[in-house]
Amino acid sequence: AVHLHLHLHYLLRPCPPARRAGLFSSPWRSLPPLLPPVRLRSSLPAPTSHLTADGTDESGFVVVTFYKLVPLEDPRAEVAAHLQFLQDMDIHGRIYMNQQGINAQYSGPRKDAIAYADWLRTDPRFSDILVQISPALSGHAFPRLKLRYKQSLVQLEGGSCHLPLVEPSMRASPLTPSEWREKLEARKRLDSEAAGDTSEGRKLLLLDVRNDYEWDIGHFEGAKRPNVDCFRSTSFGLSEQEMDSTDPLHGVDKEKTDILMYCTGGIRCDVYSTILREKGFGNLYTLKGGVSNYLKSQGSAEWVGNLFVFDDRLSLPPAKFAEAGEEGCADNGDLSSSRWLGRCYVCGSEVEELRHRNCASIDCNRLYLCCGGCLEELRGCCCSECRGAPRLRPLLPGHQRYDKWHLYRDDASVISS
Ligand SMILES: [Zn+2]
Ligand SMILES: [Zn+2]
């Protein structure tokens, strides 16, 4: 099965086929490589304490993301030029290019990280690229540098090369974070009056196009997402007739509905909105720069919880993004003040820590949310079956992360309980 997870080949295997009974709606997922140690929430820098004025952590590392859908005539030559530029720099991450543009997520010392983005922006094709910077937790957030030509910039069944991605008119219209916030606030006012109908008889659908594990730790209030693990299993590949009636797009009036789509950084919406455009949806809007850009300028307004990120940090509270900004208009969006959101995948009770853990069973390694009680009882496993699995890692105190995958894999003496 091909999957739609954006850049998740490093984090996730394709969605496993079966869900097990007795669990909350979150499905089983397993992750191959382990995520390196991440500091305890309680030891994360407080909103203003250990961060330097420019939003870096003490090690001076930052995480940078950018993408641009633009025709590249000779992407392989571009890859070579980028590799050449980065050869003496300390950059780790995933940087992919093809005929449709570039998609990059990387970490490095601030100086190198910024120098690379600045270099790219000297190219007129990329002069207006939106570069997003957030603080690393401790050093690199990616294990190594992968910079290469890639068939599809976004993981999508059948690839995305056939889609007219570089044609801006085919994509959703980007809204700035403040425009987006206004729309959401207006929607809330209308919701309380006329159940989503605007005065002109228009409807508004707020659509989260991310995967369920991303949704589980944070999302916009009132957003909808299909009741499936992966977004690929949605109406995107289906005809109206096949569409599940629980799909948020089921029965939606393609002309009279404003569809507001969002994802982490924006590229998934650009791809999905192009697909929806081809299916005849007329009024598509997207959040420019995605949630990460929104949290930076608007704080946690309309947002509940944390943001899942596709690097070793896994989860960031809204305030982290504001800190990384030049102005630092952080509101009270830190984790402790977030409204309750997450539930333990095992027992369904509320979890405070909006950060996934890996199952202690090496052969499961599922990324899951867990309460303190279940964590103790299952010794870091995601279920009682895994608790009895042959290759278990020791339960780590707090929210430390397991050692590198291979240390367990290659170690014959891995603890068996
Ligand atoms: Zn529990
Ligand atoms: Zn497990």
Short mmCIF file of C-alpha atoms and ligand atoms in Angstrom, two decimals:
data_model
loop_
_atom_site.label_atom_id
_atom_site.label_comp_id
_atom_site.label_asym_id
_atom_site.label_seq_id
_atom_site.Cartn_x
_atom_site.Cartn_y
_atom_site.Cartn_z
CA ALA A 1 0.00 0.00 0.00
CA VAL A 2 1.28 3.40 -0.88
CA HIS A 3 0.52 6.01 1.68
CA LEU A 4 -0.14 9.65 1.86
CA HIS A 5 1.90 10.45 4.89
CA LEU A 6 3.98 13.43 4.12
CA HIS A 7 7.60 12.45 4.47
CA LEU A 8 6.72 9.73 6.84
CA HIS A 9 8.72 6.96 5.31
CA TYR A 10 11.29 7.72 7.98
CA LEU A 11 8.77 7.79 10.79
CA LEU A 12 6.05 5.44 9.79
CA ARG A 13 5.31 2.27 7.98
CA PRO A 14 2.16 2.31 5.90
CA CYS A 15 -0.95 2.00 7.98
CA PRO A 16 -1.31 -1.52 9.27
CA PRO A 17 -4.42 -3.27 8.10
CA ALA A 18 -6.35 -4.03 11.22
CA ARG A 19 -7.46 -2.08 14.22
CA ARG A 20 -7.83 -3.96 17.43
CA ALA A 21 -11.02 -3.86 19.38
CA GLY A 22 -11.42 -2.13 22.67
CA LEU A 23 -9.34 0.84 21.78
CA PHE A 24 -10.29 4.36 21.20
CA SER A 25 -10.62 5.33 17.61
CA SER A 26 -6.91 5.66 17.07
CA PRO A 27 -5.64 2.87 14.90
CA TRP A 28 -2.44 0.88 15.23
CA ARG A 29 0.58 2.33 13.75
CA SER A 30 4.08 1.19 13.97
CA LEU A 31 7.24 3.04 13.38
CA PRO A 32 10.48 1.51 12.29
CA PRO A 33 13.33 3.69 13.50
CA LEU A 34 13.37 5.03 16.99
CA LEU A 35 13.23 8.61 17.84
CA PRO A 36 16.24 9.81 19.75
CA PRO A 37 15.98 11.21 23.25
CA VAL A 38 13.66 14.11 23.65
CA ARG A 39 13.68 16.09 26.83
CA LEU A 40 10.93 15.91 29.35
CA ARG A 41 8.17 18.38 28.94
CA SER A 42 9.03 19.75 32.34
CA SER A 43 12.58 20.29 31.24
CA LEU A 44 11.67 21.99 28.01
CA PRO A 45 12.76 25.58 28.06
CA ALA A 46 10.09 27.75 29.61
CA PRO A 47 8.64 30.22 27.12
CA THR A 48 11.26 32.84 27.76
CA SER A 49 13.98 31.21 29.81
CA HIS A 50 16.62 29.22 27.99
CA LEU A 51 16.00 30.50 24.56
CA THR A 52 18.26 33.08 23.11
CA ALA A 53 16.78 36.23 21.67
CA ASP A 54 16.81 34.81 18.17
CA GLY A 55 14.75 31.78 19.11
CA THR A 56 17.41 29.13 19.08
CA ASP A 57 17.90 26.59 21.83
CA GLU A 58 21.05 26.64 23.92
CA SER A 59 22.89 24.58 21.33
CA GLY A 60 22.05 27.23 18.76
CA PHE A 61 20.25 24.76 16.51
CA VAL A 62 17.07 25.52 14.65
CA VAL A 63 14.67 23.57 12.47
CA VAL A 64 13.85 25.14 9.12
CA THR A 65 11.10 24.23 6.69
CA PHE A 66 10.22 25.60 3.28
CA TYR A 67 8.72 24.43 0.04
CA LYS A 68 7.84 25.89 -3.29
CA LEU A 69 5.89 24.45 -6.18
CA VAL A 70 7.55 25.93 -9.22
CA PRO A 71 8.78 24.40 -12.49
CA LEU A 72 12.41 23.24 -12.29
CA GLU A 73 13.81 22.47 -15.69
CA ASP A 74 16.72 20.36 -14.54
CA PRO A 75 16.07 19.24 -10.98
CA ARG A 76 19.04 16.88 -10.88
CA ALA A 77 21.38 19.75 -11.66
CA GLU A 78 19.70 21.74 -8.92
CA VAL A 79 20.27 18.88 -6.50
CA ALA A 80 23.96 18.89 -7.40
CA ALA A 81 24.19 22.65 -6.84
CA HIS A 82 22.54 22.35 -3.44
CA LEU A 83 24.83 19.51 -2.40
CA GLN A 84 27.78 21.59 -3.47
CA PHE A 85 26.59 24.54 -1.40
CA LEU A 86 25.97 22.39 1.66
CA GLN A 87 29.14 20.33 1.53
CA ASP A 88 30.89 22.20 4.34
CA MET A 89 27.77 22.89 6.32
CA ASP A 90 26.22 21.05 9.21
CA ILE A 91 22.75 20.43 7.83
CA HIS A 92 20.61 17.34 8.50
CA GLY A 93 17.17 16.75 7.10
CA ARG A 94 15.06 15.87 4.09
CA ILE A 95 15.41 18.08 1.07
CA TYR A 96 13.69 16.89 -2.06
CA MET A 97 13.46 18.33 -5.54
CA ASN A 98 11.82 17.45 -8.81
CA GLN A 99 10.30 19.15 -11.86
CA GLN A 100 7.58 20.59 -9.62
CA GLY A 101 9.77 22.33 -7.09
CA ILE A 102 11.41 21.83 -3.73
CA ASN A 103 10.32 20.60 -0.31
CA ALA A 104 12.76 20.94 2.58
CA GLN A 105 12.81 20.24 6.30
CA TYR A 106 16.14 20.41 8.02
CA SER A 107 18.03 21.24 11.19
CA GLY A 108 21.37 22.84 11.80
CA PRO A 109 23.26 25.53 13.69
CA ARG A 110 21.35 28.72 13.09
CA LYS A 111 24.12 30.25 11.03
CA ASP A 112 24.26 27.38 8.54
CA ALA A 113 20.52 26.89 8.50
CA ILE A 114 19.86 30.52 7.64
CA ALA A 115 22.74 30.74 5.18
CA TYR A 116 21.24 27.94 3.13
CA ALA A 117 17.80 29.54 3.00
CA ASP A 118 19.34 32.91 2.16
CA TRP A 119 21.34 31.34 -0.64
CA LEU A 120 18.21 29.80 -2.08
CA ARG A 121 16.42 33.14 -1.96
CA THR A 122 19.03 34.78 -4.13
CA ASP A 123 17.50 32.73 -6.95
CA PRO A 124 14.61 34.80 -8.39
CA ARG A 125 12.43 31.69 -8.59
CA PHE A 126 12.65 31.34 -4.83
CA SER A 127 12.98 34.96 -3.74
CA ASP A 128 9.50 34.95 -2.19
CA ILE A 129 9.72 31.54 -0.55
CA LEU A 130 8.28 31.36 2.96
CA VAL A 131 11.03 30.11 5.28
CA GLN A 132 9.83 28.89 8.65
CA ILE A 133 12.17 28.58 11.61
CA SER A 134 11.52 26.96 14.96
CA PRO A 135 13.88 26.13 17.82
CA ALA A 136 15.44 22.67 18.01
CA LEU A 137 15.27 20.91 21.35
CA SER A 138 18.85 19.76 21.48
CA GLY A 139 21.00 19.68 18.41
CA HIS A 140 19.86 18.10 15.17
CA ALA A 141 16.24 17.06 14.77
CA PHE A 142 17.04 14.73 11.87
CA PRO A 143 19.49 11.82 11.83
CA ARG A 144 21.28 12.75 8.60
CA LEU A 145 21.04 14.72 5.39
CA LYS A 146 19.00 13.32 2.55
CA LEU A 147 19.12 15.70 -0.35
CA ARG A 148 17.99 14.21 -3.61
CA TYR A 149 15.69 14.05 -6.57
CA LYS A 150 12.36 12.59 -5.55
CA GLN A 151 9.58 11.43 -7.82
CA SER A 152 6.89 12.98 -5.67
CA LEU A 153 7.37 15.84 -3.23
CA VAL A 154 4.44 14.59 -1.17
CA GLN A 155 3.67 10.95 -0.46
CA LEU A 156 0.61 10.30 -2.54
CA GLU A 157 -0.85 7.19 -4.07
CA GLY A 158 0.15 7.18 -7.72
CA GLY A 159 2.56 10.05 -7.13
CA SER A 160 1.85 13.70 -7.74
CA CYS A 161 3.77 14.27 -10.96
CA HIS A 162 0.62 14.06 -13.08
CA LEU A 163 -1.08 16.82 -11.10
CA PRO A 164 -0.85 20.44 -12.29
CA LEU A 165 0.79 21.46 -9.01
CA VAL A 166 2.84 24.29 -10.45
CA GLU A 167 -0.29 26.04 -11.70
CA PRO A 168 -1.34 28.43 -8.90
CA SER A 169 -4.91 28.74 -10.19
CA MET A 170 -5.42 25.02 -9.64
CA ARG A 171 -4.53 25.28 -6.00
CA ALA A 172 -6.55 26.63 -3.10
CA SER A 173 -6.34 30.37 -2.53
CA PRO A 174 -3.90 31.05 0.29
CA LEU A 175 -5.19 33.05 3.26
CA THR A 176 -2.79 34.82 5.58
CA PRO A 177 -2.93 33.67 9.20
CA SER A 178 -4.92 36.74 10.20
CA GLU A 179 -7.39 36.29 7.32
CA TRP A 180 -7.73 32.66 8.34
CA ARG A 181 -8.39 33.59 11.93
CA GLU A 182 -11.03 36.11 10.86
CA LYS A 183 -12.80 33.43 8.83
CA LEU A 184 -12.79 31.05 11.76
CA GLU A 185 -14.05 33.66 14.15
CA ALA A 186 -16.79 34.73 11.74
CA ARG A 187 -17.74 31.09 11.35
CA LYS A 188 -18.08 30.65 15.08
CA ARG A 189 -20.40 33.65 15.30
CA LEU A 190 -22.51 32.25 12.48
CA ASP A 191 -22.48 28.78 13.94
CA SER A 192 -24.12 30.04 17.06
CA GLU A 193 -26.77 31.75 14.94
CA ALA A 194 -27.50 29.60 11.91
CA ALA A 195 -25.69 26.29 12.01
CA GLY A 196 -22.92 27.08 9.54
CA ASP A 197 -25.05 28.96 7.03
CA THR A 198 -23.81 32.35 6.14
CA SER A 199 -26.19 35.10 5.17
CA GLU A 200 -25.74 34.26 1.49
CA GLY A 201 -26.66 30.65 2.08
CA ARG A 202 -23.03 29.64 1.83
CA LYS A 203 -21.52 26.98 4.00
CA LEU A 204 -18.07 26.66 5.39
CA LEU A 205 -16.19 23.43 5.91
CA LEU A 206 -13.01 23.46 7.95
CA LEU A 207 -11.02 20.47 6.78
CA ASP A 208 -7.98 18.98 8.48
CA VAL A 209 -6.05 17.04 5.82
CA ARG A 210 -3.45 15.57 8.16
CA ASN A 211 -3.33 12.06 9.59
CA ASP A 212 -5.09 10.93 12.73
CA TYR A 213 -2.01 10.81 14.96
CA GLU A 214 -1.39 14.44 14.08
CA TRP A 215 -4.99 15.35 14.85
CA ASP A 216 -4.87 13.48 18.16
CA ILE A 217 -2.53 15.95 19.83
CA GLY A 218 -3.92 19.16 18.36
CA HIS A 219 -6.17 20.74 15.74
CA PHE A 220 -8.33 23.76 14.97
CA GLU A 221 -11.53 23.89 16.93
CA GLY A 222 -14.46 22.69 14.89
CA ALA A 223 -12.32 21.13 12.15
CA LYS A 224 -13.38 17.92 10.46
CA ARG A 225 -11.32 15.02 9.29
CA PRO A 226 -12.42 11.66 7.98
CA ASN A 227 -12.70 8.79 10.40
CA VAL A 228 -9.73 6.95 8.92
CA ASP A 229 -6.09 6.60 9.89
CA CYS A 230 -4.55 8.03 6.78
CA PHE A 231 -5.86 10.80 4.65
CA ARG A 232 -5.22 8.66 1.59
CA SER A 233 -8.26 6.57 2.46
CA THR A 234 -10.56 9.49 1.81
CA SER A 235 -12.67 10.73 -1.02
CA PHE A 236 -9.60 12.03 -2.82
CA GLY A 237 -9.21 8.91 -4.82
CA LEU A 238 -12.88 8.02 -4.95
CA SER A 239 -15.89 8.92 -7.00
CA GLU A 240 -18.98 10.43 -5.33
CA GLN A 241 -20.70 7.07 -5.37
CA GLU A 242 -17.95 5.30 -3.52
CA MET A 243 -17.59 8.04 -0.95
CA ASP A 244 -18.26 7.04 2.61
CA SER A 245 -21.17 8.94 4.11
CA THR A 246 -19.04 9.87 7.10
CA ASP A 247 -16.54 11.62 4.86
CA PRO A 248 -16.60 15.37 5.54
CA LEU A 249 -16.80 15.99 1.78
CA HIS A 250 -19.80 13.70 1.33
CA GLY A 251 -22.77 15.57 -0.06
CA VAL A 252 -20.96 18.90 0.01
CA ASP A 253 -22.25 21.47 -2.48
CA LYS A 254 -19.19 22.11 -4.64
CA GLU A 255 -20.28 25.62 -5.53
CA LYS A 256 -21.85 26.88 -2.35
CA THR A 257 -19.34 25.58 0.16
CA ASP A 258 -16.17 27.36 1.15
CA ILE A 259 -13.65 24.69 2.01
CA LEU A 260 -10.88 25.81 4.33
CA MET A 261 -8.08 23.26 4.31
CA TYR A 262 -5.06 23.17 6.54
CA CYS A 263 -1.99 21.05 7.19
CA THR A 264 1.32 21.51 9.00
CA GLY A 265 3.27 23.58 6.51
CA GLY A 266 0.96 24.00 3.52
CA ILE A 267 2.26 21.61 0.86
CA ARG A 268 -0.27 18.87 1.47
CA CYS A 269 -3.09 21.36 1.01
CA ASP A 270 -1.57 22.55 -2.24
CA VAL A 271 -1.59 18.98 -3.49
CA TYR A 272 -5.01 18.02 -2.16
CA SER A 273 -6.66 21.22 -3.27
CA THR A 274 -5.42 20.59 -6.80
CA ILE A 275 -7.12 17.20 -6.68
CA LEU A 276 -10.33 18.75 -5.36
CA ARG A 277 -10.16 21.45 -8.03
CA GLU A 278 -10.02 18.73 -10.67
CA LYS A 279 -13.07 17.18 -9.04
CA GLY A 280 -15.01 20.37 -9.46
CA PHE A 281 -14.81 22.06 -6.09
CA GLY A 282 -15.01 25.78 -6.68
CA ASN A 283 -14.16 27.54 -3.42
CA LEU A 284 -10.97 26.29 -1.88
CA TYR A 285 -8.91 28.14 0.65
CA THR A 286 -5.76 27.16 2.43
CA LEU A 287 -3.76 28.49 5.33
CA LYS A 288 -0.59 30.03 3.95
CA GLY A 289 2.42 28.34 5.53
CA GLY A 290 0.15 25.91 7.38
CA VAL A 291 -0.42 25.66 11.09
CA SER A 292 3.21 26.33 11.97
CA ASN A 293 3.01 29.74 10.29
CA TYR A 294 -0.33 30.44 11.93
CA LEU A 295 0.85 29.64 15.45
CA LYS A 296 3.78 31.96 14.97
CA SER A 297 1.69 35.03 14.27
CA GLN A 298 -1.68 34.25 15.88
CA GLY A 299 -0.63 32.14 18.84
CA SER A 300 -3.07 29.45 19.85
CA ALA A 301 -6.23 31.36 18.91
CA GLU A 302 -8.80 28.81 17.63
CA TRP A 303 -6.20 26.07 18.01
CA VAL A 304 -6.43 23.31 20.62
CA GLY A 305 -3.39 21.37 21.81
CA ASN A 306 0.04 20.99 20.25
CA LEU A 307 1.33 20.65 16.72
CA PHE A 308 2.75 17.33 15.55
CA VAL A 309 6.00 17.89 13.66
CA PHE A 310 7.81 15.45 11.40
CA ASP A 311 11.14 15.43 13.14
CA ASP A 312 12.59 14.25 16.41
CA ARG A 313 10.70 16.85 18.38
CA LEU A 314 7.40 15.13 17.53
CA SER A 315 5.23 17.71 19.24
CA LEU A 316 5.46 21.43 19.83
CA PRO A 317 3.25 23.70 21.90
CA PRO A 318 2.00 26.82 20.07
CA ALA A 319 4.29 29.12 22.05
CA LYS A 320 7.36 27.46 20.52
CA PHE A 321 6.56 28.97 17.15
CA ALA A 322 6.11 32.45 18.48
CA GLU A 323 9.46 32.23 20.24
CA ALA A 324 11.19 31.48 17.01
CA GLY A 325 9.79 34.61 15.43
CA GLU A 326 11.60 37.89 15.36
CA GLU A 327 8.84 39.76 17.13
CA GLY A 328 7.90 37.08 19.61
CA CYS A 329 4.22 37.85 20.03
CA ALA A 330 3.77 34.79 22.19
CA ASP A 331 0.44 34.55 23.89
CA ASN A 332 -0.40 32.10 26.61
CA GLY A 333 -0.35 29.15 24.23
CA ASP A 334 2.07 27.06 26.21
CA LEU A 335 1.28 23.47 26.89
CA SER A 336 0.15 23.89 30.46
CA SER A 337 -2.53 26.36 29.51
CA SER A 338 -3.81 24.35 26.55
CA ARG A 339 -7.28 23.03 26.96
CA TRP A 340 -7.62 19.34 27.44
CA LEU A 341 -7.47 17.33 24.28
CA GLY A 342 -5.53 14.08 24.21
CA ARG A 343 -6.74 10.68 25.28
CA CYS A 344 -4.81 7.60 26.25
CA TYR A 345 -4.98 5.12 23.34
CA VAL A 346 -5.22 2.27 25.85
CA CYS A 347 -7.85 3.30 28.39
CA GLY A 348 -9.24 6.48 26.91
CA SER A 349 -8.49 8.66 29.88
CA GLU A 350 -7.19 12.16 29.55
CA VAL A 351 -3.46 12.60 28.94
CA GLU A 352 -1.61 15.72 29.88
CA GLU A 353 1.47 15.07 27.82
CA LEU A 354 0.54 15.72 24.20
CA ARG A 355 3.51 13.80 22.88
CA HIS A 356 3.55 10.31 21.48
CA ARG A 357 5.69 7.47 22.79
CA ASN A 358 6.95 4.42 20.99
CA CYS A 359 5.70 1.03 22.18
CA ALA A 360 8.43 -0.75 24.16
CA SER A 361 8.07 -3.81 21.94
CA ILE A 362 10.68 -3.46 19.23
CA ASP A 363 8.53 -5.39 16.83
CA CYS A 364 5.58 -3.08 17.37
CA ASN A 365 7.16 0.29 17.97
CA ARG A 366 3.81 1.94 17.51
CA LEU A 367 3.61 5.65 18.16
CA TYR A 368 0.91 6.13 20.76
CA LEU A 369 -0.41 8.43 23.44
CA CYS A 370 -0.49 6.99 26.92
CA CYS A 371 -1.61 7.94 30.43
CA GLY A 372 0.64 7.44 33.46
CA GLY A 373 -1.37 4.51 34.77
CA CYS A 374 -1.26 2.51 31.55
CA LEU A 375 2.38 3.38 31.08
CA GLU A 376 3.24 1.71 34.39
CA GLU A 377 0.88 -1.19 33.99
CA LEU A 378 1.95 -2.08 30.47
CA ARG A 379 5.57 -1.13 31.10
CA GLY A 380 5.72 1.17 28.12
CA CYS A 381 3.85 -1.17 25.80
CA CYS A 382 0.83 -0.11 23.83
CA CYS A 383 -1.31 -3.12 24.77
CA SER A 384 -1.24 -6.34 26.76
CA GLU A 385 -0.24 -8.34 23.68
CA CYS A 386 2.89 -6.26 23.28
CA ARG A 387 3.51 -6.54 27.01
CA GLY A 388 4.03 -10.25 26.37
CA ALA A 389 6.11 -9.78 23.22
CA PRO A 390 9.61 -11.32 23.12
CA ARG A 391 11.69 -8.27 22.40
CA LEU A 392 10.97 -5.53 24.89
CA ARG A 393 12.94 -2.46 25.75
CA PRO A 394 13.10 -1.24 29.32
CA LEU A 395 10.56 1.32 30.41
CA LEU A 396 12.27 4.65 30.38
CA PRO A 397 11.61 7.15 33.13
CA GLY A 398 9.64 10.23 32.23
CA HIS A 399 9.47 10.87 28.55
CA GLN A 400 12.95 9.94 27.55
CA ARG A 401 13.24 8.34 24.18
CA TYR A 402 14.70 4.96 23.45
CA ASP A 403 18.21 4.49 22.24
CA LYS A 404 18.95 4.14 18.59
CA TRP A 405 17.03 1.35 16.97
CA HIS A 406 20.03 -0.72 16.02
CA LEU A 407 21.31 -0.84 19.61
CA TYR A 408 18.25 -2.84 20.53
CA ARG A 409 17.96 -4.69 17.28
CA ASP A 410 21.51 -5.93 17.36
CA ASP A 411 21.59 -6.64 21.05
CA ALA A 412 20.76 -10.25 21.77
CA SER A 413 20.34 -9.48 25.45
CA VAL A 414 17.40 -7.16 24.94
CA ILE A 415 15.26 -7.41 28.00
CA SER A 416 12.58 -9.97 27.85
CA SER A 417 9.98 -9.79 30.56
ZN ZN B 1 -4.49 4.80 29.97
ZN ZN B 2 2.81 -2.31 20.81
#
